Structures are given as C-alpha cells and as structure tokens.
PDB file of C-alpha atoms in Angstrom:
ATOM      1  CA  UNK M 124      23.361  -1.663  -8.995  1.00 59.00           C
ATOM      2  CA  UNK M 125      20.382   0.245  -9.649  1.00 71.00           C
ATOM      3  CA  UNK M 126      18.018   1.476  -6.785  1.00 89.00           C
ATOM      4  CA  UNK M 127      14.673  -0.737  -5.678  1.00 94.00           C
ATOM      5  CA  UNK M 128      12.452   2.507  -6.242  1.00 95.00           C
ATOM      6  CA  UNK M 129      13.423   5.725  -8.723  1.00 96.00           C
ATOM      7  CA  UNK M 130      11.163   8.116  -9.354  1.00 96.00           C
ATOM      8  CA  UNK M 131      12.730  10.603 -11.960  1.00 96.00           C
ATOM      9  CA  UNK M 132      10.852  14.274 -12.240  1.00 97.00           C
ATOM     10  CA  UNK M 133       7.583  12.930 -11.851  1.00 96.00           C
ATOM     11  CA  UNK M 134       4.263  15.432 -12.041  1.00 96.00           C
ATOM     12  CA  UNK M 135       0.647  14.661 -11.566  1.00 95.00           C
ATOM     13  CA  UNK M 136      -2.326  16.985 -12.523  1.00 93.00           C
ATOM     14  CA  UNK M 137      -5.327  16.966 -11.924  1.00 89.00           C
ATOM     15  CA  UNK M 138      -8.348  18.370 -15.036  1.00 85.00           C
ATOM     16  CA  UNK M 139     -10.572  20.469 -13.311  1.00 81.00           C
ATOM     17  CA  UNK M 140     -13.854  21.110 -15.060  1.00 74.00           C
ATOM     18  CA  UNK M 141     -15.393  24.559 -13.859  1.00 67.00           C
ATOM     19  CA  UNK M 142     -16.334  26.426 -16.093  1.00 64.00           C
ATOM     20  CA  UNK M 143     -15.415  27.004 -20.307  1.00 68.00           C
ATOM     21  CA  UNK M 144     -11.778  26.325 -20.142  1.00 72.00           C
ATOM     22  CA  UNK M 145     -10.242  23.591 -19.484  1.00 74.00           C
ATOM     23  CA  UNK M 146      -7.778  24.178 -16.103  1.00 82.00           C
ATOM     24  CA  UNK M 147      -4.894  21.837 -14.322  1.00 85.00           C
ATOM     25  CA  UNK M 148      -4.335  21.801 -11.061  1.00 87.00           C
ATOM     26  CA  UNK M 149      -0.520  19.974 -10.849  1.00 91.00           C
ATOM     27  CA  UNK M 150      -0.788  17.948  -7.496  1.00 91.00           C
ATOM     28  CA  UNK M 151       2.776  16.873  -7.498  1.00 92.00           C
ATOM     29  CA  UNK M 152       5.419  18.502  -9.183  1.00 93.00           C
ATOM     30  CA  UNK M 153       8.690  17.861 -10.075  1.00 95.00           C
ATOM     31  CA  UNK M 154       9.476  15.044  -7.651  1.00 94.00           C
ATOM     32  CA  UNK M 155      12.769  12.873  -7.521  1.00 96.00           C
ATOM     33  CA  UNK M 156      13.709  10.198  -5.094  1.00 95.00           C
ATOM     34  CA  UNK M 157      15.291   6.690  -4.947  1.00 95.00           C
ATOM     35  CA  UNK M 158      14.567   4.199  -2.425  1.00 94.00           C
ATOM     36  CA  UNK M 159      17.092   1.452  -1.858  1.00 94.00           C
ATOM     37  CA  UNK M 160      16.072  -2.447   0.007  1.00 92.00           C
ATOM     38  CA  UNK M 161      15.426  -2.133   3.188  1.00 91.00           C
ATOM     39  CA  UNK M 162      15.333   1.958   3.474  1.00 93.00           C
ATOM     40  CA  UNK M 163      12.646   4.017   5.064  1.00 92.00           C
ATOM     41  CA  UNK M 164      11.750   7.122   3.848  1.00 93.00           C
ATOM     42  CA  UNK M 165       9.442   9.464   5.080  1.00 92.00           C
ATOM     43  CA  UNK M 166       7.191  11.759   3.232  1.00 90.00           C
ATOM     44  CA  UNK M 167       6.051  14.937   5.446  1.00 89.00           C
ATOM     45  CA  UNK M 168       3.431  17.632   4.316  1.00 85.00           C
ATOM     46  CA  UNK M 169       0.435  19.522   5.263  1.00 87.00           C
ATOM     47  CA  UNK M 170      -2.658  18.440   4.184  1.00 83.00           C
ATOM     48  CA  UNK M 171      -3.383  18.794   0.495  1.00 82.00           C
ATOM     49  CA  UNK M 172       0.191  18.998  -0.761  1.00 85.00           C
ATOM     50  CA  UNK M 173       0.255  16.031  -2.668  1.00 87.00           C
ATOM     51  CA  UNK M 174       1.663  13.196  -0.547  1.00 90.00           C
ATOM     52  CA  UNK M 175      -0.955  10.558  -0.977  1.00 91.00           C
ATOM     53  CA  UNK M 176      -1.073  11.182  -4.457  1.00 92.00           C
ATOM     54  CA  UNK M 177       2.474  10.410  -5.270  1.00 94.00           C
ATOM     55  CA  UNK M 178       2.433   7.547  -3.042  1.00 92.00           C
ATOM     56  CA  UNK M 179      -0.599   6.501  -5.523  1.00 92.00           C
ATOM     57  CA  UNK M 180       1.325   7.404  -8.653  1.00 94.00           C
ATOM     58  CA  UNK M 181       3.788   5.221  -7.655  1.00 94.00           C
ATOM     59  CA  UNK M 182       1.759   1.961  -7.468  1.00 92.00           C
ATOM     60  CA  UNK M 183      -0.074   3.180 -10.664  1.00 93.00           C
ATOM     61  CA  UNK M 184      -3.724   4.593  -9.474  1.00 92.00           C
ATOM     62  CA  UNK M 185      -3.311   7.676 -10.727  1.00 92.00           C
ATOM     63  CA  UNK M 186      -1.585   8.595 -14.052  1.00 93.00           C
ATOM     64  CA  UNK M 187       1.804  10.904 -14.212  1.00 95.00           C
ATOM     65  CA  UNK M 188       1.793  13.769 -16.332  1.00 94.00           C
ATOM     66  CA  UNK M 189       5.371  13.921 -17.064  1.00 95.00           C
ATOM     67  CA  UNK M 190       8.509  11.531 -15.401  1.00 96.00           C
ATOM     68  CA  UNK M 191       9.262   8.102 -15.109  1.00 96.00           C
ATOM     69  CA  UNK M 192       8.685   5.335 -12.171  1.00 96.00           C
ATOM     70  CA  UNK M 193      11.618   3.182 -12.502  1.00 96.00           C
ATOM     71  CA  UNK M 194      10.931  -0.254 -10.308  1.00 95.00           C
ATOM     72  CA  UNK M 195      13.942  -2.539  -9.312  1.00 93.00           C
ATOM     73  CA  UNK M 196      15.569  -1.622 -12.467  1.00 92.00           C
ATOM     74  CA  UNK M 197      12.615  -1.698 -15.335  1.00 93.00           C
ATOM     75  CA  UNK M 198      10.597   1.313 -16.032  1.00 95.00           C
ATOM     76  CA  UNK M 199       6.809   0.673 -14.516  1.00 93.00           C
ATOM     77  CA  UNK M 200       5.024   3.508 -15.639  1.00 92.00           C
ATOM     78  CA  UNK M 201       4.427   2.430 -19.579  1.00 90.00           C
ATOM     79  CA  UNK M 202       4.447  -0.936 -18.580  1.00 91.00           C
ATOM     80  CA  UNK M 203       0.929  -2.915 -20.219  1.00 90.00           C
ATOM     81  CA  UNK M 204      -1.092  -4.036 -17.410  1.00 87.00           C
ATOM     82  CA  UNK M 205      -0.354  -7.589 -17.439  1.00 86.00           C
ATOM     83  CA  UNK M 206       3.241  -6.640 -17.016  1.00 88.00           C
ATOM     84  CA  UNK M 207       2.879  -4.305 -14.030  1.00 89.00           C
ATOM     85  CA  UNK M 208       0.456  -6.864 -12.642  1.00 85.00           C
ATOM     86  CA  UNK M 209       3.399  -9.752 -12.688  1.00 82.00           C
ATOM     87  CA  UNK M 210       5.436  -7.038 -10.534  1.00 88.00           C
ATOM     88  CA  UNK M 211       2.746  -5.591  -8.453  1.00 88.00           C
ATOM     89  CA  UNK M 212       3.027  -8.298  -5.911  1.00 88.00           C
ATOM     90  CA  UNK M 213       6.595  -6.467  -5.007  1.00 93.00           C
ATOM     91  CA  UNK M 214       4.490  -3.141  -4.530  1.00 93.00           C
ATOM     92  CA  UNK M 215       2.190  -2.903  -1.374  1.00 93.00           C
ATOM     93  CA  UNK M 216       0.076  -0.344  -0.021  1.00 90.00           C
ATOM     94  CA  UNK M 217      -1.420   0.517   3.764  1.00 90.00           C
ATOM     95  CA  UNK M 218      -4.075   3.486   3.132  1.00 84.00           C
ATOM     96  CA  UNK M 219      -5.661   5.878   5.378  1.00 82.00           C
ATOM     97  CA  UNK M 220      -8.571   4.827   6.477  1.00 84.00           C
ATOM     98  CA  UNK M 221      -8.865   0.888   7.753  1.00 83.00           C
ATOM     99  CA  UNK M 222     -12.470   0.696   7.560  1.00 84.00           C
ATOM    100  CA  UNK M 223     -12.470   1.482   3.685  1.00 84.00           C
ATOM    101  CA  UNK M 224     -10.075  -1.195   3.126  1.00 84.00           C
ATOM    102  CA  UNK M 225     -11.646  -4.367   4.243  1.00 88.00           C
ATOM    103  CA  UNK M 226     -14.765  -5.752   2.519  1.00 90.00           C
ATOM    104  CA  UNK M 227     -17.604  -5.856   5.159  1.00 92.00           C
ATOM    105  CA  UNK M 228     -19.421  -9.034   3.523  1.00 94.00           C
ATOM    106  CA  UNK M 229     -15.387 -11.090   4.670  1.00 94.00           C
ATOM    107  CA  UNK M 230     -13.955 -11.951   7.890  1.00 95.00           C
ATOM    108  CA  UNK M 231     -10.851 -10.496   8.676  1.00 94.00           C
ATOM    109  CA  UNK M 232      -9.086 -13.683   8.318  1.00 95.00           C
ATOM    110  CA  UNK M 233     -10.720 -13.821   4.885  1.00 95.00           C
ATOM    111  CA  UNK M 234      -9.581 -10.276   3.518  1.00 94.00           C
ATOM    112  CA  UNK M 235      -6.268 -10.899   4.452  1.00 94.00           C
ATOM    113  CA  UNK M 236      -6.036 -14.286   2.650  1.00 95.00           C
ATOM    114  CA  UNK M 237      -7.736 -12.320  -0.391  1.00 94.00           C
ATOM    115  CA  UNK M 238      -4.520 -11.555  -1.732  1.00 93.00           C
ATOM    116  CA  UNK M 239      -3.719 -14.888  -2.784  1.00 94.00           C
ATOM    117  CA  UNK M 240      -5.859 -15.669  -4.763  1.00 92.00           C
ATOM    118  CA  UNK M 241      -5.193 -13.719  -7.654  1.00 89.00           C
ATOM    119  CA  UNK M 242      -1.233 -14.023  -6.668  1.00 91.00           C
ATOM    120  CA  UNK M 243      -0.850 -17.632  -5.661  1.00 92.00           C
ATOM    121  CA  UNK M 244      -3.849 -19.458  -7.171  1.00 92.00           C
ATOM    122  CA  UNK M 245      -2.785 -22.592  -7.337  1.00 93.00           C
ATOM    123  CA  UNK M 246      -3.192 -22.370  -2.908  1.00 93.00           C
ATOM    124  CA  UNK M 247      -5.666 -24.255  -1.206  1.00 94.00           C
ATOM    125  CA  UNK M 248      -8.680 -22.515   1.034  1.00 93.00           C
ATOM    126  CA  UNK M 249      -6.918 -23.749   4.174  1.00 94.00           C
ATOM    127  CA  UNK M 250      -3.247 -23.482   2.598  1.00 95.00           C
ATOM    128  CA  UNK M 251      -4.314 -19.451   2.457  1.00 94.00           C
ATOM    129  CA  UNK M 252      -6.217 -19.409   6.364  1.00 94.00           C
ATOM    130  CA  UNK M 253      -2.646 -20.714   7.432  1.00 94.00           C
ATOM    131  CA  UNK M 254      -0.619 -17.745   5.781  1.00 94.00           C
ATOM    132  CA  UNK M 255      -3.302 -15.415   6.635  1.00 95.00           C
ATOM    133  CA  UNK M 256      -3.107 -16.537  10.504  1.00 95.00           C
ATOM    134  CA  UNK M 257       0.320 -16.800  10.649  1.00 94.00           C
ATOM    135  CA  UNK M 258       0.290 -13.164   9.388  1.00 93.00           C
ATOM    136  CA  UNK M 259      -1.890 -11.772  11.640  1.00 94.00           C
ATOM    137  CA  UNK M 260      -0.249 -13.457  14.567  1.00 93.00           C
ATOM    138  CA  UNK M 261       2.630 -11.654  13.555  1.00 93.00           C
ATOM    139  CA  UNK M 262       1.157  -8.423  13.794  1.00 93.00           C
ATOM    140  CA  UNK M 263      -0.642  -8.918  17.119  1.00 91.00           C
ATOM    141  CA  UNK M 264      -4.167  -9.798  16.210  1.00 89.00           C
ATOM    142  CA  UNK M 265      -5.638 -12.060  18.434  1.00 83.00           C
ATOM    143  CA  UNK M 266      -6.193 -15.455  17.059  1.00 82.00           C
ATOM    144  CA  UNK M 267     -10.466 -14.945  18.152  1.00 82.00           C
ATOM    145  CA  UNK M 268     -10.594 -11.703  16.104  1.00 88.00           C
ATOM    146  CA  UNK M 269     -10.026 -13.422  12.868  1.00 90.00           C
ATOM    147  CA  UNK M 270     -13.500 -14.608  12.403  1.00 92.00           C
ATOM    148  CA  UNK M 271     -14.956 -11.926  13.477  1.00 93.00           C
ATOM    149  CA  UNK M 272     -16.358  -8.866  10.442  1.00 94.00           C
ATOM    150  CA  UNK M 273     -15.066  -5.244  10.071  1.00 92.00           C
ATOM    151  CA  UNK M 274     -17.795  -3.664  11.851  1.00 92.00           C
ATOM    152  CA  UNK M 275     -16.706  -6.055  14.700  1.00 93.00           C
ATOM    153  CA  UNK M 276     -13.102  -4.700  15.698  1.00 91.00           C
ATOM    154  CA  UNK M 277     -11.521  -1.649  16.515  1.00 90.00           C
ATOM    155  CA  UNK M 278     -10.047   0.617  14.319  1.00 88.00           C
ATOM    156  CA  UNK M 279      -6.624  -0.446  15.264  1.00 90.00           C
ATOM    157  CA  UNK M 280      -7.301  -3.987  15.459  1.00 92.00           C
ATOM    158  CA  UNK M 281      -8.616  -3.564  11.199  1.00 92.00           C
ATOM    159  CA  UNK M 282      -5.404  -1.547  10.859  1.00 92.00           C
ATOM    160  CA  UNK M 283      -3.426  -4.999  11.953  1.00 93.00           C
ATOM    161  CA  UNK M 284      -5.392  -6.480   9.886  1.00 93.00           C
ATOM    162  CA  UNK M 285      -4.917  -4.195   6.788  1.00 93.00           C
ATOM    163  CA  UNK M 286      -0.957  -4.666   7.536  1.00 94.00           C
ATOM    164  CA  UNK M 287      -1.235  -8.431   7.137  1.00 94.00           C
ATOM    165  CA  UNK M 288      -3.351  -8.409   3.892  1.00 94.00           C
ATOM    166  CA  UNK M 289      -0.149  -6.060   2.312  1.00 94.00           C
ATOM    167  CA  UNK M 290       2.339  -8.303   3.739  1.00 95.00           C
ATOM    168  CA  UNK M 291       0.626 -11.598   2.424  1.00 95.00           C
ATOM    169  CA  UNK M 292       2.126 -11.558  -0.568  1.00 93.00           C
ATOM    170  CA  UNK M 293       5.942 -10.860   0.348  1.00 93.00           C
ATOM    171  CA  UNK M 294       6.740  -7.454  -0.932  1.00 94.00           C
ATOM    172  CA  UNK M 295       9.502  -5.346  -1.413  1.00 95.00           C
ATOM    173  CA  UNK M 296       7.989  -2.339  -0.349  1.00 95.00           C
ATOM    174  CA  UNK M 297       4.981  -0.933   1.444  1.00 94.00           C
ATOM    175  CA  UNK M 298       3.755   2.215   0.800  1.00 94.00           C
ATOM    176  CA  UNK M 299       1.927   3.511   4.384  1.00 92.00           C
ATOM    177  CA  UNK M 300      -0.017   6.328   3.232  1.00 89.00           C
ATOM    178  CA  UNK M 301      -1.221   8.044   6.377  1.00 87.00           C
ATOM    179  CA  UNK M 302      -1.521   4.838   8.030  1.00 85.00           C
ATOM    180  CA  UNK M 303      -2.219   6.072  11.718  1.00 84.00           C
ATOM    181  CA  UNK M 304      -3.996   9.380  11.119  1.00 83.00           C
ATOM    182  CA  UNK M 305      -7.594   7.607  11.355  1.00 76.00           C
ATOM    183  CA  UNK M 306      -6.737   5.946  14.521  1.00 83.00           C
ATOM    184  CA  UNK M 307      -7.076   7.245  18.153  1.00 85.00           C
ATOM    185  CA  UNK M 308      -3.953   8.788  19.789  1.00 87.00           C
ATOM    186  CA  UNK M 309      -3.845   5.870  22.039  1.00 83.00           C
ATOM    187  CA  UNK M 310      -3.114   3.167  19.802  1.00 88.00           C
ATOM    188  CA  UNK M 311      -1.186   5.874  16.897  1.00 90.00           C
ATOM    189  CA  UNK M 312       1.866   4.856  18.635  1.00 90.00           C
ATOM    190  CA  UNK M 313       1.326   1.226  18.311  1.00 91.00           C
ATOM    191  CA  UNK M 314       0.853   0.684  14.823  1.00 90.00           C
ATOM    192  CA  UNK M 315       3.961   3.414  14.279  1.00 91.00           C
ATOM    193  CA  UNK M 316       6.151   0.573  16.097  1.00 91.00           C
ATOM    194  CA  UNK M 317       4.868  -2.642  15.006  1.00 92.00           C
ATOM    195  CA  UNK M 318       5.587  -0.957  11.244  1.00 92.00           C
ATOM    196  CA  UNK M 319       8.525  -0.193  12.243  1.00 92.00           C
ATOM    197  CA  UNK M 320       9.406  -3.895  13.513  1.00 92.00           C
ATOM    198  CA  UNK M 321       8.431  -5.332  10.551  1.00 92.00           C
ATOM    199  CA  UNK M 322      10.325  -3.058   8.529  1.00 92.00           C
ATOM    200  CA  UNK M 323      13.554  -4.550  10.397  1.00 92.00           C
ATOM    201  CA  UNK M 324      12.315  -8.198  10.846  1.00 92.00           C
ATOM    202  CA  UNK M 325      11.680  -8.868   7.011  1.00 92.00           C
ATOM    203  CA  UNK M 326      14.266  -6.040   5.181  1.00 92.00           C
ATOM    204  CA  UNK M 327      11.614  -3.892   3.756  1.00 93.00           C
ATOM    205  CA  UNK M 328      11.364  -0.457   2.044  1.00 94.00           C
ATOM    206  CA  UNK M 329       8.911   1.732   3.459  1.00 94.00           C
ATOM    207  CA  UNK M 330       7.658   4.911   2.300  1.00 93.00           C
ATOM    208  CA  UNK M 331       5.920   6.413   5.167  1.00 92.00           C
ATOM    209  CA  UNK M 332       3.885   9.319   4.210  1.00 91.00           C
ATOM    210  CA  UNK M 333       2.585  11.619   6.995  1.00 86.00           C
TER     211      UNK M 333
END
C-alpha cells in the first residue's frame, strides 16, 4: 500500500537576477520523505533553510526543479491543473501569518465557508454558515466572533479561524507552516494543542513545520 504523501529527491531554486549572469539559489535540496494517514511529522530549521518552501512545493505554489510529489498513490507534480484541482481538496494548508489569510472585506464566518464554494457548489448560503459554524465551534471560536471582521479579533482567535477554513473541506492532510510563530507566547501553546486534538479526533496527517 503506497504512502498518503512521497516526496522523492525533490529540489527547488530560486533565479536570482543581479547582475549579467543568470544565478540559482537551490532553496531545498535533495529532500525525501513519506507521510502515512494519520502521521505527524515535523519539519525543524532555522530561519531561511527552506522549510516553508517545501511545505509550498508540496501543495504546488512553487515549482520543483528536479523530484517527484507522489500524492496517495498518483504523481501530483505534472498533473494539469484541473487534475490537481479535483485532488487539492485532500491537501490543506495553515500559513504563517493569520492576518494575511483572511479577506478583510468577509466575516470570519464567511472566509471559512469560502471554501465551499468552489469545492461543494451545489451547497446552499445557509447549508455552508452551518458547516462553517459547526467548524469553528470545534475549534473554540466563540459563536459571537463569527460575524465579526479580521481587524476585529485577536490574532489567535483569526488563527482558529484560519484552522476551520482548512478543515472545511475534509482533508487528508494539513500542512501548518509556522502556524504559531505570529502569535503571542501566551496563546502559542493553545493553538499547538487544539492542532494537535484535531490531528487525533479526525485521523489526519500533519506536517508541522517550525
């Protein structure tokens, strides 16, 4: 039974355009990993060694140079984009910085539900408020938040919030890239749990880059 996630050898570079020549810089190099249902790994480096960026080459926002993505079994990293898009839903990703994440024109309750509609579209407007407040219930957003904009919450109330939106659409695996290293020390420890719960409540893969 092959694994849920296989990266085989993969690189990234980066052009660089100073001066006449064209340079590289090679931002991940080399890398190999599987990732099985269920499994946690975590992905540990000082700042600038590439972590974020292979957690980005794996969902397909950055090109590889060289290597292969292999995703429950089919090779994702030649896929067409209407083929990776049918499988994307299975592929999730928590980034860095909450307040980036959320459109500032949508309630919270809306960004979360966003998801859907490109996913599920055949949902109704309050068929997608129900999944989107049953979500955020279950990651401990207060029901009188989800009205309420971006600018109007904490930083670890949006990163709740950004934890629902990924998990509205059932995946297999969330990438958390950085997830808490925005957030005050305080709550850090919070949002490191309640991932970890829902990792064990609902069977998910987690790559937890840090």
């Amino acid at each position: 039974m092959s694994a849920l996630l296989d990266l085989r050898n993969v690189t990234v570079r980066y052009a660089l355009n100073h001066g006449p020549r064209r340079r590289e810089l090679t931002a991940v190099d080399d890398v190999s990993f599987t990732l099985e249902s269920g499994e946690m790994l975590g992905l540990v480096g000082e700042s600038g060694c590439g972590k974020s960026t292979l957690g980005r080459a794996i969902l397909r926002l950055v090109p590889l140079a060289a290597g292969e993505v292999h995703w429950q079994g089919r090779r994702i990293d030649q896929l067409g984009r209407k083929e990776f898009r049918d499988l994307r839903r299975g592929l999730q990703l928590v980034f860095q910085d909450p307040h980036a994440c959320l459109d500032p024109r949508m309630t919270i309750i809306e960004s979360v539900a966003e998801p859907l509609r490109s996913f599920e579209p055949g949902l109704s407007r309050s068929q997608r408020a129900a999944r989107a407040t049953a979500l955020l219930d279950e990651v401990g957003l207060a029901s009188e938040l989800s009205d309420r904009y971006p600018h109007q919450a904490s930083g670890g109330q949006l990163q709740r919030a950004v934890i629902a939106r990924a998990l509205i659409v059932d995946p297999h695996l969330v990438v958390c890239d950085e997830p808490v290293s925005a957030l005050d020390v305080s709550v850090q420890g919070q949002i490191v749990n309640l991932l970890a719960r829902i990792r064990r409540e609902r069977g998910l893969a987690s790559l937890f880059i840090s």
